[in-house]
Coordinates of C-alpha atoms in Angstrom, one line a residue:
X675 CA 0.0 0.0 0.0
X676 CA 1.4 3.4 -1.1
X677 CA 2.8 5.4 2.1
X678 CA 1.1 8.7 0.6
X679 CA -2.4 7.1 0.4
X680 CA -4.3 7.0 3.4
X681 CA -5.4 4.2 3.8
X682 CA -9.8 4.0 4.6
X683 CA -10.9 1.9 6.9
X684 CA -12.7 -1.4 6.4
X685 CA -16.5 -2.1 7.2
X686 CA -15.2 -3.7 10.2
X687 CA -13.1 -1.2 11.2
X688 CA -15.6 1.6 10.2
X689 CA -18.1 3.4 12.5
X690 CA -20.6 4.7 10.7
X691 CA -20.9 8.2 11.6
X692 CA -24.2 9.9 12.4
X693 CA -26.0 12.4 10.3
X694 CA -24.6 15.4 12.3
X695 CA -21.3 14.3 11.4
X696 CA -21.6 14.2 7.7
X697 CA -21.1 17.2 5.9
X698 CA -23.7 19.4 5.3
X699 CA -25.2 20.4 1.7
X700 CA -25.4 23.6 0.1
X701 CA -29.0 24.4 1.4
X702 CA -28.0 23.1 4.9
X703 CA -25.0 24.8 5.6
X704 CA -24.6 28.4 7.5
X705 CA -23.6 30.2 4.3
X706 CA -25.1 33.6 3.8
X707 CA -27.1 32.4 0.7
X708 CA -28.6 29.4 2.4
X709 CA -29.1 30.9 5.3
X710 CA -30.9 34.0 4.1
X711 CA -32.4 32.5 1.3
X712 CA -33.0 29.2 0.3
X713 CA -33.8 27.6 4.6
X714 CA -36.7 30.0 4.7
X715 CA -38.2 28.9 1.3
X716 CA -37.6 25.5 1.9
X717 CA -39.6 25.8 5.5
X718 CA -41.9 27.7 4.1
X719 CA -42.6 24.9 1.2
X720 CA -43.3 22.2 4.0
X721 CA -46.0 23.9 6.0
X722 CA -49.3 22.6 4.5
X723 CA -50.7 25.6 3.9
X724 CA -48.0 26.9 1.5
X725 CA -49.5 25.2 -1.7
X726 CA -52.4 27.2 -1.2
X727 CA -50.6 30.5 -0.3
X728 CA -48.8 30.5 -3.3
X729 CA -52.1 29.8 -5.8
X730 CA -54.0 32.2 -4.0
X731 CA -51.4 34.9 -4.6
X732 CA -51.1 34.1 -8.5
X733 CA -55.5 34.6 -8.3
X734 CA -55.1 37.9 -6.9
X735 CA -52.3 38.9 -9.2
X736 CA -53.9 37.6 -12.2
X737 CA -56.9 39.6 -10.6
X738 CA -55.4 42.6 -10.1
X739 CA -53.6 42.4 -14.0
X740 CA -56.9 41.7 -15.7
X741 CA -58.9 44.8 -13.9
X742 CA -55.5 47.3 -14.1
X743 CA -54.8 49.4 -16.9
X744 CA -52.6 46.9 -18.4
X745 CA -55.4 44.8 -18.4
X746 CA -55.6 44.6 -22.4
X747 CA -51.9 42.8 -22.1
X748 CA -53.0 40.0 -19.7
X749 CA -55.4 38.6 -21.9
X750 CA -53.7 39.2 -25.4
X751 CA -50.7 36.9 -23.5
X752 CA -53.2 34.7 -22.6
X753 CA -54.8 34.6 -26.3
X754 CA -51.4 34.3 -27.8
X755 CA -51.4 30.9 -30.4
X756 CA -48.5 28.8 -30.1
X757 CA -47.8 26.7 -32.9
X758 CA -45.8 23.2 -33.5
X759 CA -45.3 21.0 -36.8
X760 CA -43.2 19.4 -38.6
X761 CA -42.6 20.6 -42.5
X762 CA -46.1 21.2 -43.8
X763 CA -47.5 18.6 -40.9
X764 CA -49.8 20.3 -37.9
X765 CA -51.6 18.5 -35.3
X766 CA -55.2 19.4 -35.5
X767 CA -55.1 20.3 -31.8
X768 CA -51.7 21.7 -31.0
X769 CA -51.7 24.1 -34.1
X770 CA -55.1 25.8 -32.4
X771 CA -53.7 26.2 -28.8
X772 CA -53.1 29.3 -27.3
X773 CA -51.1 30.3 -24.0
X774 CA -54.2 29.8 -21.9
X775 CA -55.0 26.0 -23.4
X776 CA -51.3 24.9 -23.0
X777 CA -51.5 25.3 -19.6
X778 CA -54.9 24.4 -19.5
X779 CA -53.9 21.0 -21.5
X780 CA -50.6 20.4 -21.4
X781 CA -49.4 21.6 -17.8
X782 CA -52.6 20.5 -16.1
X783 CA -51.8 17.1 -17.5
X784 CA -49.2 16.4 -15.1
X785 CA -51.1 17.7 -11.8
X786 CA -53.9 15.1 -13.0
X787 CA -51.1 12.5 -13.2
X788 CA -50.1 13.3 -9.9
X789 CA -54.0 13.4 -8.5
X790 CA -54.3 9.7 -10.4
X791 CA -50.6 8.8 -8.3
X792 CA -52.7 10.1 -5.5
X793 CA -56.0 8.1 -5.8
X794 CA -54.3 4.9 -6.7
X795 CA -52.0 5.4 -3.3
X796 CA -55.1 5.9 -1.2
X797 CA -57.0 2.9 -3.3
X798 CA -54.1 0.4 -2.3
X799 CA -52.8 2.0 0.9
X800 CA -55.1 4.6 2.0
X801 CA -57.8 5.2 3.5
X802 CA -59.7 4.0 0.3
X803 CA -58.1 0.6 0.8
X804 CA -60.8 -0.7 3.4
X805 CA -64.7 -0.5 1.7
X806 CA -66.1 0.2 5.2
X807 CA -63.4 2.6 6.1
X808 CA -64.2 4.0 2.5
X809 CA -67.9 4.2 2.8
X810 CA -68.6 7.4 4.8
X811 CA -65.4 9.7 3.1
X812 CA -67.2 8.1 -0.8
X813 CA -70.6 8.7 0.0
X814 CA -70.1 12.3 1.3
X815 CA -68.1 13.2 -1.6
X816 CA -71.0 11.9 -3.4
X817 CA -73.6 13.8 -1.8
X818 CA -71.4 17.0 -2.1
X819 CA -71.2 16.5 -5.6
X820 CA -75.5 15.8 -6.9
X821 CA -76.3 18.3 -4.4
X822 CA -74.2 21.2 -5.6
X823 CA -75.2 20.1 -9.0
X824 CA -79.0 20.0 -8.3
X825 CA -78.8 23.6 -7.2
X826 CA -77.0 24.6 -10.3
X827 CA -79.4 23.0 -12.8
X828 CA -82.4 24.5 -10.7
X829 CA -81.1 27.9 -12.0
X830 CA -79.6 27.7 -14.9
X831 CA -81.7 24.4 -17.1
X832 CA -82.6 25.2 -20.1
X833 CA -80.6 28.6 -20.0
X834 CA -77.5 29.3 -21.7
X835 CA -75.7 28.8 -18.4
X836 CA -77.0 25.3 -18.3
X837 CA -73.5 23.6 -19.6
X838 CA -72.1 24.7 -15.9
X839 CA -73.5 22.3 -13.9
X840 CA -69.9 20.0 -13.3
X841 CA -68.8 23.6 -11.9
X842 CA -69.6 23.3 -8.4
X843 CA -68.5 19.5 -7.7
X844 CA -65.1 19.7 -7.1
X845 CA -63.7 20.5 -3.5
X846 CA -60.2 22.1 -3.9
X847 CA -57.8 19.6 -1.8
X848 CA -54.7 22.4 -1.7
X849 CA -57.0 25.2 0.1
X850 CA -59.1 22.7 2.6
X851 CA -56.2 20.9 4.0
X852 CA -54.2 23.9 4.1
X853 CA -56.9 25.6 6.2
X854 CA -57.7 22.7 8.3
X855 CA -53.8 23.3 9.0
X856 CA -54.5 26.3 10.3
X857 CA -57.2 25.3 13.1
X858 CA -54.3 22.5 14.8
X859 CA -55.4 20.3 17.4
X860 CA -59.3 21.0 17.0
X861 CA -59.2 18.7 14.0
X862 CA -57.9 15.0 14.9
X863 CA -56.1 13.6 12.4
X864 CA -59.0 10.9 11.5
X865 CA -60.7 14.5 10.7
X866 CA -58.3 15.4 8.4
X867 CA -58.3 11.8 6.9
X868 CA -61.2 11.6 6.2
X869 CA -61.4 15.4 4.0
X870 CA -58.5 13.8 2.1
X871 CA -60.4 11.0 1.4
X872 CA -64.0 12.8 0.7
X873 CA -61.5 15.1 -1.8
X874 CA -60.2 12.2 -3.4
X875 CA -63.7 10.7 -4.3
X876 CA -65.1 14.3 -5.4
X877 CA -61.5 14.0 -8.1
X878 CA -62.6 11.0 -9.5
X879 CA -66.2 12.4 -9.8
X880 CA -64.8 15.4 -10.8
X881 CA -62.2 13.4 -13.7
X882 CA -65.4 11.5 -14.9
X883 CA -67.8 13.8 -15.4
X884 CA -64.3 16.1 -17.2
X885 CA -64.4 12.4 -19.6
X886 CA -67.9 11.7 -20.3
X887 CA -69.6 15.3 -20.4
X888 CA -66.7 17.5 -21.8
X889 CA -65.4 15.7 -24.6
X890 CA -65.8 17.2 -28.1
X891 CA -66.1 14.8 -31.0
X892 CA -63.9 11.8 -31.2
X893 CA -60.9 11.1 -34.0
X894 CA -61.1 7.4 -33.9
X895 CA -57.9 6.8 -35.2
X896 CA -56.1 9.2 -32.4
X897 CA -58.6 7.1 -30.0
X898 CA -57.4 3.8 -31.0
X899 CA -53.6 5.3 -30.5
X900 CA -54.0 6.3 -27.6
X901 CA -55.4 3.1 -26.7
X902 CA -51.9 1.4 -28.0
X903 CA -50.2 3.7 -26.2
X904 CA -51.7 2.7 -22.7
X905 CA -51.5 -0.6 -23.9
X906 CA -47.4 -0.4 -24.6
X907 CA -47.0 1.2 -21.0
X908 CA -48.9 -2.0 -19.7
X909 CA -46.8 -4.4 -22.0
X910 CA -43.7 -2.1 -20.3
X911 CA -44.6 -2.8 -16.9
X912 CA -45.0 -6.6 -17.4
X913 CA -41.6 -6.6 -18.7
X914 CA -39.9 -4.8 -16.3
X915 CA -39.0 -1.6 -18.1
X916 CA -37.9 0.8 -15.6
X917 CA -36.4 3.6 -17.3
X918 CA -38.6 6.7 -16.6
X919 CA -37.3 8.4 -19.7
X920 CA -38.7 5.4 -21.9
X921 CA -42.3 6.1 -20.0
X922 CA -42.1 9.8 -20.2
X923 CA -41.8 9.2 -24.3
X924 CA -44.7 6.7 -24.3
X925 CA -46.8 9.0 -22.1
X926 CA -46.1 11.7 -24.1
X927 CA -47.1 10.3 -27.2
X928 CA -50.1 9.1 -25.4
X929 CA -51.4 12.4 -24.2
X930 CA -50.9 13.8 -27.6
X931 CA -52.7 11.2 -29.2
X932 CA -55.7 11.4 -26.7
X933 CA -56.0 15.6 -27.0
X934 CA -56.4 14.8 -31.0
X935 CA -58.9 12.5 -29.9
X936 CA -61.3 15.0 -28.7
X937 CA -60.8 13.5 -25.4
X938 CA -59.7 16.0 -22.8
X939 CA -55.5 15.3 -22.6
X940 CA -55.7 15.0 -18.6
X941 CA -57.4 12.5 -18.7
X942 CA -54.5 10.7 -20.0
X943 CA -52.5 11.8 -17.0
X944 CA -55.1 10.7 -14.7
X945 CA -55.1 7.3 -16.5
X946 CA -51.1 6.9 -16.7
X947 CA -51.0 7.7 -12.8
X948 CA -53.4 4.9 -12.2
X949 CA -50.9 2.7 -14.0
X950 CA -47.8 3.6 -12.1
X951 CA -47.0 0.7 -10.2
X952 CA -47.5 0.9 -6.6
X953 CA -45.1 -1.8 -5.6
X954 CA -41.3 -1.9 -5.4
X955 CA -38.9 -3.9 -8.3
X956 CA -37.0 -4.8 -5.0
X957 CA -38.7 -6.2 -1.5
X958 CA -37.4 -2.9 0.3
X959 CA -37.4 -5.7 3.5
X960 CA -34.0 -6.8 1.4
X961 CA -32.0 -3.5 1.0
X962 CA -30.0 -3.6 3.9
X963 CA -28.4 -7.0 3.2
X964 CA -28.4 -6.2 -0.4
X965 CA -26.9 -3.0 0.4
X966 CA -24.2 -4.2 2.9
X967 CA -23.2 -6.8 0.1
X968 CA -22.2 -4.3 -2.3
X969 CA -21.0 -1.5 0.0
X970 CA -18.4 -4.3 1.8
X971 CA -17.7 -5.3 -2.3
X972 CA -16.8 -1.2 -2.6
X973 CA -15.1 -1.0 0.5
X974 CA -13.1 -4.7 -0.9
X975 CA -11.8 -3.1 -4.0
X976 CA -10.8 0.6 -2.5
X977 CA -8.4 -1.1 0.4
X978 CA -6.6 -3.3 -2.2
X979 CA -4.2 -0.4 -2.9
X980 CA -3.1 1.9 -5.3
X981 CA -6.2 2.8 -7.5
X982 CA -6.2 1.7 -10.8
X983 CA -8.4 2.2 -14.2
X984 CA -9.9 -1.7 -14.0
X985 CA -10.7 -1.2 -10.2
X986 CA -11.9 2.5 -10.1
X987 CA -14.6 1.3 -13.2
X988 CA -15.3 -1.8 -11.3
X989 CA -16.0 0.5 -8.4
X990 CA -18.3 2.9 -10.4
X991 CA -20.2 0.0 -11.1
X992 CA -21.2 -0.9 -7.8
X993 CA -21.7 2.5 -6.5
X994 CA -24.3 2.4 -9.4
X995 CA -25.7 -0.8 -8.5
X996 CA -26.2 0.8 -4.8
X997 CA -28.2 3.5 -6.1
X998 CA -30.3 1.5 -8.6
X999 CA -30.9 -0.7 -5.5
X1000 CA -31.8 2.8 -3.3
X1001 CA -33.9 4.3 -6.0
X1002 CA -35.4 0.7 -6.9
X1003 CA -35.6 -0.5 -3.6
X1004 CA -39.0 2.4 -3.3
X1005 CA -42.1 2.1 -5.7
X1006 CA -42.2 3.8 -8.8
X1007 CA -45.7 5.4 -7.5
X1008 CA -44.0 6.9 -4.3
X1009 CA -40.8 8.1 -5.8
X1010 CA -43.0 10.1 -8.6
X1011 CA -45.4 11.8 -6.3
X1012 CA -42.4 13.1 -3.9
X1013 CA -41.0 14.7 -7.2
X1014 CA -43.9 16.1 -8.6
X1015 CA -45.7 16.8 -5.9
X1016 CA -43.6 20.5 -5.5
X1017 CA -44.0 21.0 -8.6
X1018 CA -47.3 21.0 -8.9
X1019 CA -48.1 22.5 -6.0
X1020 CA -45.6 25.5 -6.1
X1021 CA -45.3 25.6 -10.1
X1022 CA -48.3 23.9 -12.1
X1023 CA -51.0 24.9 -10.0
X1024 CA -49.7 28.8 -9.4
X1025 CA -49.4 29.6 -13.4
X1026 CA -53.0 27.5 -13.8
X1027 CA -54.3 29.8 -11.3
X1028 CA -53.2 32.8 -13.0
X1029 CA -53.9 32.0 -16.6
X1030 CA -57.5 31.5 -15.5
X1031 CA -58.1 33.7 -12.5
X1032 CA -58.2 36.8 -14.3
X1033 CA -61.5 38.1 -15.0
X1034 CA -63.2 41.9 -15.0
X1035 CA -65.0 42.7 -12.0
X1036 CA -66.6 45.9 -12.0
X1037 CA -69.5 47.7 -9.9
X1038 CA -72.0 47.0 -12.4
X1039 CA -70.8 43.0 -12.0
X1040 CA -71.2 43.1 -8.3
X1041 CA -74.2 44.7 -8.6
X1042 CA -75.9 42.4 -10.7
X1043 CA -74.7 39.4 -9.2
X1044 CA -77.9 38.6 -7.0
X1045 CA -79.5 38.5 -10.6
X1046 CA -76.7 36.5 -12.8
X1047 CA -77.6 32.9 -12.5
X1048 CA -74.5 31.1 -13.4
X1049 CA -73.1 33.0 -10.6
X1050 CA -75.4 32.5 -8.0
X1051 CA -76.0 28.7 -9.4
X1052 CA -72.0 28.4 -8.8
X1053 CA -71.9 29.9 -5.7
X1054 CA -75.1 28.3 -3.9
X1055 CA -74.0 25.1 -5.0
X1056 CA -70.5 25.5 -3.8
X1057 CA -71.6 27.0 -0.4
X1058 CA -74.9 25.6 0.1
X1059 CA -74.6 22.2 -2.1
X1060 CA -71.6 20.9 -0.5
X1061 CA -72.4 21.9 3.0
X1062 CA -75.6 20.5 2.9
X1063 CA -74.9 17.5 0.2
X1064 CA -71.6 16.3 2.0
X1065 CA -73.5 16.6 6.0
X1066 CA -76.7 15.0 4.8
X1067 CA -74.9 12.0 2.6
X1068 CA -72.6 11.5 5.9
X1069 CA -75.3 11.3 8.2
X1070 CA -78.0 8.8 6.5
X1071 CA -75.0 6.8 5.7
X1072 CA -74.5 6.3 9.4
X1073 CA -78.0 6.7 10.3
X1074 CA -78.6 3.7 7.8
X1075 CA -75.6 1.5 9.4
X1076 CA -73.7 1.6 6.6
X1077 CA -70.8 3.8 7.6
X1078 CA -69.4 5.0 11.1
X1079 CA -67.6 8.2 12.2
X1080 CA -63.9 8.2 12.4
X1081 CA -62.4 7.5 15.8
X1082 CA -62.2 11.1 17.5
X1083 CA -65.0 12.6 15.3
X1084 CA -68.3 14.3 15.9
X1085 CA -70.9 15.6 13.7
X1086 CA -69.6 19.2 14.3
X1087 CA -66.1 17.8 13.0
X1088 CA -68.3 16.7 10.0
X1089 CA -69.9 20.3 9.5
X1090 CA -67.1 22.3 9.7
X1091 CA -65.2 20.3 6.9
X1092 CA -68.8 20.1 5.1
X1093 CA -68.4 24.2 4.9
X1094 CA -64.5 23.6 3.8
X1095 CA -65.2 20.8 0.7
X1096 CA -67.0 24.4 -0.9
X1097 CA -63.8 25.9 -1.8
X1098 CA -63.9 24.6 -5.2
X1099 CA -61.0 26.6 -6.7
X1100 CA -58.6 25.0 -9.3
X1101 CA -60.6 21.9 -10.7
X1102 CA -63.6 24.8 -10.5
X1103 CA -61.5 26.7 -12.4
X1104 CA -60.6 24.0 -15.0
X1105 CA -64.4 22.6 -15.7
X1106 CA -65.6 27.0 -15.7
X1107 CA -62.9 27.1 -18.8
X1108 CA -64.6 23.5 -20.6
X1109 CA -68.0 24.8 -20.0
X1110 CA -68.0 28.4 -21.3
X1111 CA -66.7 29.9 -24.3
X1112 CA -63.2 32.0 -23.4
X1113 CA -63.8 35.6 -22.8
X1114 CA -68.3 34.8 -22.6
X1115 CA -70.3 36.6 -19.7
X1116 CA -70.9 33.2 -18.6
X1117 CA -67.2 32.3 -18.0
X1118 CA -66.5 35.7 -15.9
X1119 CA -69.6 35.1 -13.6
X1120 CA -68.6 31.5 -13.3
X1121 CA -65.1 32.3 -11.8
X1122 CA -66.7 35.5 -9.8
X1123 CA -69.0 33.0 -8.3
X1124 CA -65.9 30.1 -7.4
X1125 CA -63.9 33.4 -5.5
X1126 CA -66.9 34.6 -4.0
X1127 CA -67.7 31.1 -2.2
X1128 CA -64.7 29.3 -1.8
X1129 CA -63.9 32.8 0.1
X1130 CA -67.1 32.6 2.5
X1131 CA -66.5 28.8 2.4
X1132 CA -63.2 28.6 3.7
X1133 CA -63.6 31.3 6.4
X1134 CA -66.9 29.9 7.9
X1135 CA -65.3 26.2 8.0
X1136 CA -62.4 27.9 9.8
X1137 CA -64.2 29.6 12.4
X1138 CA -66.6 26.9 12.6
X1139 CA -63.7 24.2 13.4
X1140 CA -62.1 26.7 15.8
X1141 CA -65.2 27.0 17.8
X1142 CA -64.7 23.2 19.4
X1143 CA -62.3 22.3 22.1
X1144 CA -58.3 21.1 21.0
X1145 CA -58.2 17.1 21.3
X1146 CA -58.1 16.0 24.7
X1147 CA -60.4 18.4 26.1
X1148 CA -64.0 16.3 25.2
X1149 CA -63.6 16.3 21.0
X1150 CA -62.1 12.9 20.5
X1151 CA -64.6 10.7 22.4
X1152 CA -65.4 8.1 20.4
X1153 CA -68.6 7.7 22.5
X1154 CA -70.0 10.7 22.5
X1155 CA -69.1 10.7 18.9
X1156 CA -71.2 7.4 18.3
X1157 CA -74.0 9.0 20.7
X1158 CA -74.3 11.5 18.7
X1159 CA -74.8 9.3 15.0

């Protein structure tokens, strides 16, 4: 062994140092950048609420752009086409699109993935998993979705408005559980569990009735290819294909194929996250073993001596095995949501919001709004529906036997997220833009009426939920709870 080299220790020898000891990252350290900068972003991005901070901000920019007198540039960005071809070729679709549609389309596409990665994770280990555990949290959801609806179609059948009915289903899943955040220990976390879940359901309503009542005419041929192209990620996954970049390709060429369809192109996210496999390639019960083989292989070849070309490649091998067998060693379905999930939340979401928030709100609007039935059909249904929809569904599901309350929940638990599941803001958002023409009177009171009640919505669940006593003080009784079903 050379007498310059010093020489590292073997796994025997070696005592595996704690995680204070190792040296910190870039963001970790006490450097003026991380320090100043990028720790209080990062802490900011874990608080729950900070998905819906951030949307909420691009609304009220995008608000404040649209009604400014700068106004006129907002929406000619938003209007803008954006082209792509080949030679003389153009898709139907993607040659039509403007700004607005490409997020609409294209960007949405991959927070519906993420919402499918996040059904199919509480469908195998959630709280979707267990039909009875399922029953109260799916029937809510269903009664906050035909009651909202109801109320809609009671103003607006027959009227030009009559299109907006799938407006006031969908609960907003960013905004709720960020403001059931805020509240703390007066929500146990069954409570919150079970919102999750009721959100969940009121997506997958909220994704059908987006597939079955807002599709245009169908391109057969463009159907049947995106048929093969779900197919070929299926063939993929039976034979063990686990390069992401491979799937990315066949997903891309999938979500093309189904927007040229006439299909909506999120719904091809929404099915592609259904098929991301929720288990591991490698029983994660194995990795340390596996793990300790290669790393005492690694730690073999470096305390041979002097290091050579044959050994160092051998070495960068196994250093690659080890992180095939790390990355592997999770499920493809876990791994994808932790890396999407901020961007979606912080990126996706954000420029949605503010490529559709943006509408004109003048006197004359808010005076007529007591007389405008698409917005009073979209906010009734949003405050009223789902309040009364999601309680009502809940409580003749238990009445009936078929469902129970959550350990630690009462019916005033139930009410207070009942008022929450109303703030129906970005999958509002998304069904206002398929229901209405862009730039129509209809459109503009349809988003007035999602800000107006998601706004009373979410502050009346709040102070409804901070009304009852922290748990521990009477609210997690599962008795009185019962007594009260």
């Amino acid at each position: 062994m050379s007498a310059n080299r010093r020489r590292v220790p073997s796994i025997e020898e070696a005592t595996v140092p704690g995680a204070d000891e190792l040296p910190p990252s870039f963001r970790e350290s006490r450097g003026f950048v991380p320090r100043t900068f990028v720790q209080p972003v990062l802490s900011f991005m874990r608080l729950e609420a900070s998905g819906g901070i951030i949307m909420l901000l691009a609304a009220v920019g995008a608000l404040a752009w649209a009604n400014s007198p700068w106004g006129e540039h907002y929406f000619a960005l938003l209007e803008t086409r954006v082209e792509i071809g080949f030679g003389d070729f153009h898709f139907q679709h993607l040659s039509e699109l403007t700004v607005q549609q490409w997020v609409n389309d294209a960007l949405m596409a991959i927070f519906f993935f993420v919402v499918g990665l996040e059904i199919k994770r509480e469908l195998v280990a959630g709280e979707l998993r267990d039909p009875r555990a399922a029953a109260l949290p799916a029937i809510a959801a269903l009664g906050g979705m035909v009651v909202p609806a109801v109320i809609y179609l009671a103003l607006n059948a027959g009227g030009e408005g009559g299109s907006g009915w799938g407006i006031p289903v969908a609960t907003d899943i960013a905004f709720a559980i960020g403001v059931v955040s805020l509240v703390g220990p007066r929500v146990p976390i069954s409570a919150k569990l079970f919102l999750l879940a009721l959100a969940i359901v009121d997506d997958i309503g909220g994704i059908l009735i987006i597939a079955i009542f807002y599709t245009d005419e169908l391109a057969l041929g463009w159907l049947a290819a995106a048929a093969g192209g779900f197919v070929l990620v299926h063939v993929m996954k039976r034979m063990a294909v686990r390069s992401l970049i491979v799937y990315a390709g066949v997903g891309l060429f999938t979500w093309l194929a189904v927007l040229e369809s006439g299909v909506h192109a999120t719904i091809a996210g929404v099915a592609l996250g259904l098929m991301t496999p929720a288990r591991s390639f490698y029983d994660p019960r194995y990795f340390p073993a596996r793990a300790r083989q290669l790393v005492d292989r690694v730690d073999a070849y470096i305390d041979t001596g002097p290091p050579h070309h044959a050994s160092m490649d051998r070495v960068d091998a196994l250093m690659g095995d080890l992180r095939r067998l790390s990355r592997e060693s999770l499920p493809p379905l876990d791994r994808l949501e932790h890396e999407l999930a901020p961007l979606t939340s912080f990126v996706i979401v954000p420029v949605f919001a503010f490529a559709n928030a943006g509408v004109l709100v003048s006197m004359d609007v808010l005076a007529g709004a007591l007389s405008d039935r698409v917005l009073l059909g979209v906010g009734l249904g949003l405050l009223v529906g789902k309040a009364v929809g999601v309680t009502a569904a809940a409580w003749l599901a238990v009445r009936l036997g078929i469902a129970r309350l959550p350990r630690g929940v009462t019916w005033r638990h139930v009410e207070g997220l009942a008022l929450l599941a109303g703030i129906g803001f970005t999958v509002a958002l998304f069904i206002a833009a398929l229901s209405f023409p862009t730039g129509s009177d209809q459109l503009a009171s349809a988003k007035i009426g999602i800000f107006m009640a998601s706004i009373v919505a979410g502050t009346a669940g709040f102070l409804w939920l901070r009304r009852l006593p922290p748990q521990g003080e009477g609210s997690d009784d599962p008795v009185a709870a019962g007594r009260q079903a």
